[in-house]
Coordinates of C-alpha atoms in Angstrom, one line a residue:
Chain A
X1 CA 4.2 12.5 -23.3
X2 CA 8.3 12.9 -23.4
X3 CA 7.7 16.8 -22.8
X4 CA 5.2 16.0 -19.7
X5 CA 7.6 13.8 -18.0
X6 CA 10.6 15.9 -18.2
X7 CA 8.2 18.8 -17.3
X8 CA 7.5 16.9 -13.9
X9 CA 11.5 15.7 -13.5
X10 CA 11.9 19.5 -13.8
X11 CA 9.4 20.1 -11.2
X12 CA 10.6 17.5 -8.7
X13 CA 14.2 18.7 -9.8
X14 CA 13.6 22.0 -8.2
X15 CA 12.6 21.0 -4.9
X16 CA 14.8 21.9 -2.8
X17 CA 17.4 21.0 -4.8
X18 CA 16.2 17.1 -4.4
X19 CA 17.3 15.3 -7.5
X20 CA 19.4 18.4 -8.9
X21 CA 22.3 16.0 -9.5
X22 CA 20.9 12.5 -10.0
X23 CA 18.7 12.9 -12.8
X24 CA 19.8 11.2 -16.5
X25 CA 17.1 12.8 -18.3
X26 CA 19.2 11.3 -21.4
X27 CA 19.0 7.9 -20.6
X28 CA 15.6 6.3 -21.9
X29 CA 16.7 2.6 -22.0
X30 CA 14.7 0.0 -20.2
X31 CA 17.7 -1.3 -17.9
X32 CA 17.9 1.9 -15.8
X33 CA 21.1 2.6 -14.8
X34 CA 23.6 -0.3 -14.7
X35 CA 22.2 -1.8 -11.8
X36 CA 20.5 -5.7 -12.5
X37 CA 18.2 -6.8 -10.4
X38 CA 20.0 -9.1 -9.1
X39 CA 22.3 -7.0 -7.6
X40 CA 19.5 -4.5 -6.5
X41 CA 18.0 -7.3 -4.7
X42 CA 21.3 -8.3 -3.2
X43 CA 22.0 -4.8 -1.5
X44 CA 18.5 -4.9 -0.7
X45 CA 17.5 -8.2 1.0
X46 CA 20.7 -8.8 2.8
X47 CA 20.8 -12.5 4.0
X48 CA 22.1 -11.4 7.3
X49 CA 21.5 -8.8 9.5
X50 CA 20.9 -7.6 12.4
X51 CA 17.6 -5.1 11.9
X52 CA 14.4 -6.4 13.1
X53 CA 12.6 -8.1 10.1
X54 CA 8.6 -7.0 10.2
X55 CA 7.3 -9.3 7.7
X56 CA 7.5 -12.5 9.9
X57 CA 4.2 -14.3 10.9
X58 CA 3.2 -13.8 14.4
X59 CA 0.0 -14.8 16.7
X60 CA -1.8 -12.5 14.6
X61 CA -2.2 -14.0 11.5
X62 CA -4.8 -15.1 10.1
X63 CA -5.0 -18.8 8.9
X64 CA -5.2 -17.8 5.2
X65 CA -2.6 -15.4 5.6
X66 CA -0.5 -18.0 7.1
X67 CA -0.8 -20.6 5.1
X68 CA -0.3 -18.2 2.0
X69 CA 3.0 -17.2 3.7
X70 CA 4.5 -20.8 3.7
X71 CA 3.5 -21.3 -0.2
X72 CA 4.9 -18.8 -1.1
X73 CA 8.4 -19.4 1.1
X74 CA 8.2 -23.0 -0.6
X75 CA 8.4 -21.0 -4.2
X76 CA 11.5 -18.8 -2.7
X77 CA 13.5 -22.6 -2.7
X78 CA 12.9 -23.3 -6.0
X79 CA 10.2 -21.0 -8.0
X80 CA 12.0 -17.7 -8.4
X81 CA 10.5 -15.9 -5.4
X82 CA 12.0 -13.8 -3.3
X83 CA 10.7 -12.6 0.3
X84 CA 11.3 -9.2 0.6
X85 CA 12.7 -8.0 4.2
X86 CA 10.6 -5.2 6.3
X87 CA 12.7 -2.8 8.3
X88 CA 11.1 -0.6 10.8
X89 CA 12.5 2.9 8.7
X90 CA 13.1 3.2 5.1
X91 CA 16.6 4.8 6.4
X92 CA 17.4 0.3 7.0
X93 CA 16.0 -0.2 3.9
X94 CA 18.8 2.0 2.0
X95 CA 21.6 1.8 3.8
X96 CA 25.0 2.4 2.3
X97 CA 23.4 3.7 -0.8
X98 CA 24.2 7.6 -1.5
X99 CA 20.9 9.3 -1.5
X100 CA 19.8 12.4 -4.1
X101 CA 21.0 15.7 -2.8
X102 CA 18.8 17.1 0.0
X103 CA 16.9 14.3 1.3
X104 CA 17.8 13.6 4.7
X105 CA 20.3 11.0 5.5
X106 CA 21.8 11.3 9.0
X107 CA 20.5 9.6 11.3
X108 CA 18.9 12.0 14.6
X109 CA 17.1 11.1 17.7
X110 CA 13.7 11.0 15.9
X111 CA 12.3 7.6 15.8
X112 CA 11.4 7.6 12.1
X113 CA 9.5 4.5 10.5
X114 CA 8.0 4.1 7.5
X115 CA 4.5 4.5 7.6
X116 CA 3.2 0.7 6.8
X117 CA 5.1 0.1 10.0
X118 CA 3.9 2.9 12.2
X119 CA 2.4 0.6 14.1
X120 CA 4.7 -2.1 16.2
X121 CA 2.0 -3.6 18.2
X122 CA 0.8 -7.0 16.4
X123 CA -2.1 -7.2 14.5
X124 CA -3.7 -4.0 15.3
X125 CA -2.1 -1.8 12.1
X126 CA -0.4 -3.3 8.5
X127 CA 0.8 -7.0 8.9
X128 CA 2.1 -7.4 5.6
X129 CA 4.7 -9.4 3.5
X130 CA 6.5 -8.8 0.0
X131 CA 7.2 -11.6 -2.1
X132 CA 9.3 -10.4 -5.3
X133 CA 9.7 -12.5 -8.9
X134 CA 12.7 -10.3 -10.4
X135 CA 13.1 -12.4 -13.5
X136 CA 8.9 -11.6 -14.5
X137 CA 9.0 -8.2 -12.9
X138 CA 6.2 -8.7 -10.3
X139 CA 5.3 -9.2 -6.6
X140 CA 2.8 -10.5 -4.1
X141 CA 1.7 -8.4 -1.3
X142 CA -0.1 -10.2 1.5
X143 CA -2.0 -7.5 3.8
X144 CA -4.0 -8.0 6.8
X145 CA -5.6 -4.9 8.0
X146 CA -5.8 -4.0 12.0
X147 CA -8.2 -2.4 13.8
X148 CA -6.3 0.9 13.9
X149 CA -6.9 1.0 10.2
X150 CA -10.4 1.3 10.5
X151 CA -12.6 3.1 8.0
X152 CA -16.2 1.9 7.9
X153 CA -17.0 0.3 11.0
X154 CA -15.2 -3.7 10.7
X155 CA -13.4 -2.8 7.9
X156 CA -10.0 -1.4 6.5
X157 CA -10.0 3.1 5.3
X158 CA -9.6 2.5 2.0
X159 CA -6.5 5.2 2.5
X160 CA -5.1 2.6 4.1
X161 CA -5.2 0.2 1.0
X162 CA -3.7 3.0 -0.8
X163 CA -0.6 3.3 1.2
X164 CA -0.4 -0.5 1.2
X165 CA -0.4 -0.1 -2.9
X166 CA 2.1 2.7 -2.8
X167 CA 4.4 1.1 -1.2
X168 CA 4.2 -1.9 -2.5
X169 CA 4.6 -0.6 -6.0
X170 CA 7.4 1.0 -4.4
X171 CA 9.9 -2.0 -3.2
X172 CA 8.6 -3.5 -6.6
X173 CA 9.5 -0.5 -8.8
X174 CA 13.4 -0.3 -7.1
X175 CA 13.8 -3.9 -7.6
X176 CA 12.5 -4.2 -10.8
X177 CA 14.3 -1.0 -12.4
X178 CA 15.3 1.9 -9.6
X179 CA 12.0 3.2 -9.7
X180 CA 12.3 5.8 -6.4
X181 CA 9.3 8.5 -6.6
X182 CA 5.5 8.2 -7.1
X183 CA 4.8 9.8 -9.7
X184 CA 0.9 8.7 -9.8
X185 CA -1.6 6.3 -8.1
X186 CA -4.9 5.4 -9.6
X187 CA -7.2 3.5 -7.7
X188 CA -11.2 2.1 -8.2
X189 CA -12.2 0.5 -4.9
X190 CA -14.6 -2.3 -5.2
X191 CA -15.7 -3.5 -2.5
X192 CA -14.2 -3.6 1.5
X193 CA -11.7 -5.1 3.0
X194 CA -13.1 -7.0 6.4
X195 CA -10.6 -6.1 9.2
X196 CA -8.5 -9.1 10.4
X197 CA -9.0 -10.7 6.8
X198 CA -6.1 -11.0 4.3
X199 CA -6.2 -9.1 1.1
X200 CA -3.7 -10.4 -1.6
X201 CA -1.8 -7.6 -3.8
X202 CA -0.8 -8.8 -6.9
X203 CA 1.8 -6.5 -8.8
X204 CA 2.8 -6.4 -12.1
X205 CA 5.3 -4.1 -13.9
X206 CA 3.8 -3.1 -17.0
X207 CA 6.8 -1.5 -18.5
X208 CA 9.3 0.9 -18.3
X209 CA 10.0 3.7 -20.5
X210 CA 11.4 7.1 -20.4
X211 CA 12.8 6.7 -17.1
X212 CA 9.5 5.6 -16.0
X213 CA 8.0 2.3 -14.4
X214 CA 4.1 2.1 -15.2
X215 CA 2.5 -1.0 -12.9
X216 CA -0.3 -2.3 -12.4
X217 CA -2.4 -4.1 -8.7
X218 CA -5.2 -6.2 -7.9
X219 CA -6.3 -6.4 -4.6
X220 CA -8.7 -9.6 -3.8
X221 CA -9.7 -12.3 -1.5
X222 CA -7.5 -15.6 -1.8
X223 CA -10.1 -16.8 -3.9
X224 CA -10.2 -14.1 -6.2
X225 CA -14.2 -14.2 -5.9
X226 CA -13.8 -10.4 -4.6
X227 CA -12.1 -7.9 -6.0
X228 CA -11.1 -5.5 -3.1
X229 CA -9.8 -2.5 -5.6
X230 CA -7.5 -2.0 -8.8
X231 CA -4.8 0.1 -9.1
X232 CA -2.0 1.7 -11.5
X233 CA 1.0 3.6 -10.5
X234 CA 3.9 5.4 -12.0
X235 CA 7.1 5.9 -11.0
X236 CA 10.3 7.6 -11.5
X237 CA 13.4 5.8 -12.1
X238 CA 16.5 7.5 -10.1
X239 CA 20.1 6.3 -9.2
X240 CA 21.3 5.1 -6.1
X241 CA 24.7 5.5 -6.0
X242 CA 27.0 3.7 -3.8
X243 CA 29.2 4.7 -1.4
X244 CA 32.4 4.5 -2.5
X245 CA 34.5 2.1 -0.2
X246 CA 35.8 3.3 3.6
X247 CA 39.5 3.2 3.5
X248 CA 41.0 0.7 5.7
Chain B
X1 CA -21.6 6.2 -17.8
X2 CA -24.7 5.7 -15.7
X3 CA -24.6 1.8 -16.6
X4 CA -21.0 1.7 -15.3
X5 CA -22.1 3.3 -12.1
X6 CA -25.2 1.3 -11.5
X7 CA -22.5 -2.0 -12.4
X8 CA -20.6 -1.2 -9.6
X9 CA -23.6 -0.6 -7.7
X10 CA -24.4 -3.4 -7.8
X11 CA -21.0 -5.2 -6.9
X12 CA -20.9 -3.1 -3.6
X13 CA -24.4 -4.4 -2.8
X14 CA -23.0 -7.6 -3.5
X15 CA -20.0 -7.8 -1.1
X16 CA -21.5 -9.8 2.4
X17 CA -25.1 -7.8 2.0
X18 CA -23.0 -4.8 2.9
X19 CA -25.5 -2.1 0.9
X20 CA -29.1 -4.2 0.0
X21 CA -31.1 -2.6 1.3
X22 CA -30.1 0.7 1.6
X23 CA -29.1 1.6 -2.0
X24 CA -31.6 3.8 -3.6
X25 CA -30.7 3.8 -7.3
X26 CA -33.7 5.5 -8.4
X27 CA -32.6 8.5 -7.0
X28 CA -30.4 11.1 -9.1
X29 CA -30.8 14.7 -7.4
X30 CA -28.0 16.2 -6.1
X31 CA -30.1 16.7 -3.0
X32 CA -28.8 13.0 -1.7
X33 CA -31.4 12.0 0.4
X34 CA -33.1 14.7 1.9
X35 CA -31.1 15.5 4.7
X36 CA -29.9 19.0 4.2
X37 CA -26.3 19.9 4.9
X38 CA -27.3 21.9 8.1
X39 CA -28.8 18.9 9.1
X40 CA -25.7 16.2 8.6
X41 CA -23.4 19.1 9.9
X42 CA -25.6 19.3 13.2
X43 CA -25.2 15.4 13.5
X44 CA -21.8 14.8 13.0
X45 CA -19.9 18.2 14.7
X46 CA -22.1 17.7 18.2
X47 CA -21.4 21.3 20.3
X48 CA -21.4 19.3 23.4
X49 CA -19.6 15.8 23.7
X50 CA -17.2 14.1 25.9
X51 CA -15.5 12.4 23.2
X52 CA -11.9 13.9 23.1
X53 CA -11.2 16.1 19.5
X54 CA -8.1 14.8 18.4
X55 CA -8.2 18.1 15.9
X56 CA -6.6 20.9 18.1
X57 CA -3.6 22.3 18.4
X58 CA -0.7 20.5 20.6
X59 CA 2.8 21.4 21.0
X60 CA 3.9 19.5 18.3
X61 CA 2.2 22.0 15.5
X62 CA 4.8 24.1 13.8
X63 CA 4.0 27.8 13.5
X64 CA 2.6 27.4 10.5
X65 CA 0.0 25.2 11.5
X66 CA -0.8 26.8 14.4
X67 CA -1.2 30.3 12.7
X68 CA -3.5 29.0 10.1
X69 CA -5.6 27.0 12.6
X70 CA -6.5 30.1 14.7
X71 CA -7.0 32.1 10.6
X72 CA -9.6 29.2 10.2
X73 CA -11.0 29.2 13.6
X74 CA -11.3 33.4 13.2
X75 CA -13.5 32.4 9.9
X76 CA -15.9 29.9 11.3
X77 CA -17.3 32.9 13.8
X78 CA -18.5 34.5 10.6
X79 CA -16.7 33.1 7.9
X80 CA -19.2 29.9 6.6
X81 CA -16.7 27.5 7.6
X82 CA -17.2 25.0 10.4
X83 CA -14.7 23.3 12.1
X84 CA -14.7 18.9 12.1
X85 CA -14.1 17.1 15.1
X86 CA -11.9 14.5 14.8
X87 CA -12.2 11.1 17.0
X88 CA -10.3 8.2 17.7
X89 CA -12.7 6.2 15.9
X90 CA -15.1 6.4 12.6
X91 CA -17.6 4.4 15.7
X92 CA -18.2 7.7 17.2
X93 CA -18.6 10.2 14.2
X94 CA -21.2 8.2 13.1
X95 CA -23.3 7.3 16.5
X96 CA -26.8 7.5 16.3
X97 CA -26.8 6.1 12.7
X98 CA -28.6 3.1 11.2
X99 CA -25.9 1.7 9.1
X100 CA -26.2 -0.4 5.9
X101 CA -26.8 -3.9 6.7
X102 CA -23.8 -6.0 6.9
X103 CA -21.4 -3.1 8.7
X104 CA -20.3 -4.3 12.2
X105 CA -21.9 -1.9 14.9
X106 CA -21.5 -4.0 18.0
X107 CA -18.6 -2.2 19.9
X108 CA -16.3 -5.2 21.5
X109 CA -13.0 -5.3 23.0
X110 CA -11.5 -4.2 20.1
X111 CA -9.5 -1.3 20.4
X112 CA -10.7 0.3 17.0
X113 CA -9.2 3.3 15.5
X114 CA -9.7 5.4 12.5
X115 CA -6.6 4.9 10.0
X116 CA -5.8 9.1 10.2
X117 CA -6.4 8.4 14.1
X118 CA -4.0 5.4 14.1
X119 CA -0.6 6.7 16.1
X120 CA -2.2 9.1 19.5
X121 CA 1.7 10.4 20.3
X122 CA 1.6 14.0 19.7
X123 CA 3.3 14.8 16.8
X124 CA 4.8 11.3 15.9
X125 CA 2.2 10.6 13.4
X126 CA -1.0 12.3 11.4
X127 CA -1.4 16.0 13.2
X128 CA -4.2 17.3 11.3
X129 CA -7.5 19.3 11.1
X130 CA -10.1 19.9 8.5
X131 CA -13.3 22.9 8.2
X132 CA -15.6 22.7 6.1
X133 CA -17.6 25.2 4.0
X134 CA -21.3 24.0 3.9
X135 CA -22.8 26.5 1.3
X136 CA -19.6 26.3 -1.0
X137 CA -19.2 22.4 -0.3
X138 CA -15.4 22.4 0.5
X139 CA -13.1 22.0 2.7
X140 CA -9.2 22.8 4.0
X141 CA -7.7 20.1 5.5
X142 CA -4.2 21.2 7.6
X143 CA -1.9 18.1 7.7
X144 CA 1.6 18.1 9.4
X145 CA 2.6 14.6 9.1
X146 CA 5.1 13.0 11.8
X147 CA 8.2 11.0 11.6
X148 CA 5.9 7.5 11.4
X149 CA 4.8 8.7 8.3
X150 CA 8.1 8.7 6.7
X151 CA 9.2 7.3 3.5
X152 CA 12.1 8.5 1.2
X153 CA 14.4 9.7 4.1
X154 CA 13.0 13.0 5.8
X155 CA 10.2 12.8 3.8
X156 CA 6.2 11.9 4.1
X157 CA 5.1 8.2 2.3
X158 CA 3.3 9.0 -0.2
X159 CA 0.5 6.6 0.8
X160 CA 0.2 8.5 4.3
X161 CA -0.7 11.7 2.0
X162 CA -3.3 9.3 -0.1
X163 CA -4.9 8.3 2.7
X164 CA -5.3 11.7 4.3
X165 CA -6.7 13.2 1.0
X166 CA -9.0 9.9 1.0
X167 CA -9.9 10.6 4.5
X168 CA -10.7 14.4 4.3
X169 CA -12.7 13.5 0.8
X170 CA -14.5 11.4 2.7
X171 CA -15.6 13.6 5.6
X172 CA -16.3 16.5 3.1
X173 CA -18.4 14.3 0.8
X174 CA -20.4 12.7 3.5
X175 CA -20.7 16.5 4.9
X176 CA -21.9 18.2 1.5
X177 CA -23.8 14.8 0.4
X178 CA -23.9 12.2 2.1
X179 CA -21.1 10.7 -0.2
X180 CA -19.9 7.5 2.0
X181 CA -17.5 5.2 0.4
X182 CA -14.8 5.8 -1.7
X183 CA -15.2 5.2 -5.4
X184 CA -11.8 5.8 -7.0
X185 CA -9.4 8.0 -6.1
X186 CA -6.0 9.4 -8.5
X187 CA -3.4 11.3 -7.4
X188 CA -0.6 13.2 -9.1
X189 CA 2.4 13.6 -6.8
X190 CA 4.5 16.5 -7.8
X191 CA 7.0 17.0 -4.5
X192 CA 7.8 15.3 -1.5
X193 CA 6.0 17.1 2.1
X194 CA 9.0 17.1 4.3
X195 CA 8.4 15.4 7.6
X196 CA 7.3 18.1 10.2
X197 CA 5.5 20.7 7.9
X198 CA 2.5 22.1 7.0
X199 CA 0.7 21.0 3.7
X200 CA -2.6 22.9 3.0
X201 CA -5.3 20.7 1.2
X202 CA -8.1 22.2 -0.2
X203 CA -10.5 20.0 -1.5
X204 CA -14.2 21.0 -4.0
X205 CA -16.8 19.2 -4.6
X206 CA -17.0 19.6 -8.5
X207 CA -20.4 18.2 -8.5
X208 CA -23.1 15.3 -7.5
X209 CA -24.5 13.2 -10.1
X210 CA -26.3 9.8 -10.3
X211 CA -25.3 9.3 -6.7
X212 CA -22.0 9.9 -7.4
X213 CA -19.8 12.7 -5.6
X214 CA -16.5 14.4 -7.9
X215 CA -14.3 16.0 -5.8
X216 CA -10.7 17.8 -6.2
X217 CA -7.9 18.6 -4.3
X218 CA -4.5 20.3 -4.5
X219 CA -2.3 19.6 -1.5
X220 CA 0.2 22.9 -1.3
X221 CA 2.6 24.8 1.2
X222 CA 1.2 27.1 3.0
X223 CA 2.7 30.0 0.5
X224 CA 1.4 27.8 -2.3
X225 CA 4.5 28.0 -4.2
X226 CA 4.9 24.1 -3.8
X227 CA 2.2 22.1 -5.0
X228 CA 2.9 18.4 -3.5
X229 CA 0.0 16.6 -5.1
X230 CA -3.3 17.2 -6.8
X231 CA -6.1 14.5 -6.7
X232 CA -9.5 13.5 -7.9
X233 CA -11.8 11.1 -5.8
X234 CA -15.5 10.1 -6.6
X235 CA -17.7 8.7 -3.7
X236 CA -20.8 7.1 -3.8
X237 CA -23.8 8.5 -2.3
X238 CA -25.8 6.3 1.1
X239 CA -28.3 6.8 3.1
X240 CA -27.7 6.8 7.2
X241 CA -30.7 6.3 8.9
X242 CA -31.3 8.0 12.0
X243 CA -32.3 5.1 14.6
X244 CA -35.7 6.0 16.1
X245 CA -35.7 8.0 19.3
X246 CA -35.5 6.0 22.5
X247 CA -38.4 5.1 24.3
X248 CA -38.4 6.9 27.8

């Protein structure tokens, strides 16, 4: 298993010189690099700023995703929640941090977003909203699909359910431990996801171990009488180094 | 094996009627239902149509793509394959077809949109096209993903991959046996697709069994010296009725 995953570091390693000089391949603790959570939440959901947040209710909603929304805002006052923040890029998302040589950081006249927010016009593509428990390593996605994320006819492409796991394993796995890359996604679909209709996530860091985060997702009606899909994924753990300060 | 399969079975049929009466579990030939490949290719790649094929080439394909879409296009003269329309929505692939009880059919105001359809600016978002092999039962999906596909800076979300390899298993298992909805799907993600470039998918149908469809797919530069992801996805096997003909 040890051999495997440094096989795959070495892998990703030589792309393009991506993680050349970021990966610890001797560091095998669970606490990833120095960073706590809390302060990997702190650079991550600043309190103010200016960037547009996403994950805000609009006219869209559905009742049930609504009133999901405000319970779990109530448990950000006092039960250990956090909301996450959605920026339109990724490139928000990480500011100030230094990147892994050769990805991309300067900012061009593209209008890059991050896929679940390809789609600015309300309601028709991902409405969705992150709520993070750092102290029991787990999150809450709340997704209502759009009609431009049509499979079947009246409901969600189960691809997009996948990229609504992936990235919410994503935000989870950097907050819970610097988790960066997908390493893999398992997923057994159920049954469909009506558009218009919310879809709870439920994510839950299994462990971490050799610079890896395994996690696991349910997908279901607020219920829990049906079991959209389940789903694992793995990912790699990999610093984010700060910048160091501007001198004045 | 067959119990498991038959299990979930039977939570599809479950979910809102969607599959009662249209689930045929006493069938296990790999001959789905008796409509022969030629037969389901005939139906859903219609010579004449005014629907507008999103699948061909616009001036945001790199050279790459382009080059490998007129290869492809040079083999379905007398190569076997066959190139796939692509539409704006699943609606009007799949026209003409008596759908499982409990899928929405009624076209309303709705402005409904495949997922892999989602974002119509050229080049901002999925550029992609898929043939298909009938007699070999594969396929070769080119993807060139946009800058609304991002994730890690530069780079394609991995979901937006996951849900173009679920979307081109999909067409290619409906295609080679009448494979409809998506079972399970795992993926392995070795490197990141940068933004802009080609990836080549080619995708087999390893075999059909108990109504069950196993496919695989490795997702590759063009030079195949980068693998970005390999992937497994099992779909389960449904009968489309063709509505009876019109009465002049």
């Amino acid at each position: 298993m040890m051999r495997s995953g440094f096989q795959r570091v070495a892998r990703l390693a030589h792309h393009r010189a991506l993680l050349r000089t970021h990966l610890l391949p001797r560091l095998h603790q669970a606490s990833a690099f120095g960073s706590s959570t809390d302060s990997l939440v702190a650079r991550f959901c600043p309190e103010k700023t200016d960037l547009k947040d996403y994950a805000l209710p609009n006219s869209s909603w559905c009742p049930d995703m609504l009133s999901l929304y405000q319970e779990f805002l109530e448990k950000t006052k006092s039960g250990g929640w956090i909301k996450i923040p959605s920026f339109k890029s990724n490139r928000e998302h990480i500011q100030g941090l230094k990147l892994p040589l050769g990805l991309v950081t300067d900012s061009d006249k593209q209008d890059w977003r991050i896929f679940t927010r390809c789609i600015l016009l309300e309601g028709q593509g991902y409405e969705y909203v992150i709520f993070f428990h750092p102290s029991e390593k787990k999150s809450v996605c709340l997704f209502q699909p759009g009609p431009y994320l049509e499979g079947p006819p009246g409901f969600a492409h189960g691809g997009s359910l996948a990229a609504m796991m992936d990235e919410t394993f994503s935000k989870t796995a950097y907050l819970a431990g610097e988790g960066l890359f997908t390493l893999s996604l398992n997923i057994r679909f159920k049954n469909l996801i009506p558009v218009g209709s919310l879809a709870v996530l439920d994510i839950q860091v299994e462990k971490i171990e050799d610079q890896k985060l395994y996690m696991s997702c349910i997908a279901q009606s607020r219920d829990k009488q049906t079991v959209y899909a389940k789903s694992s994924g793995v990912f790699l753990q990999l610093q984010l180094e700060e910048e160091p300060p501007q001198q004045q």
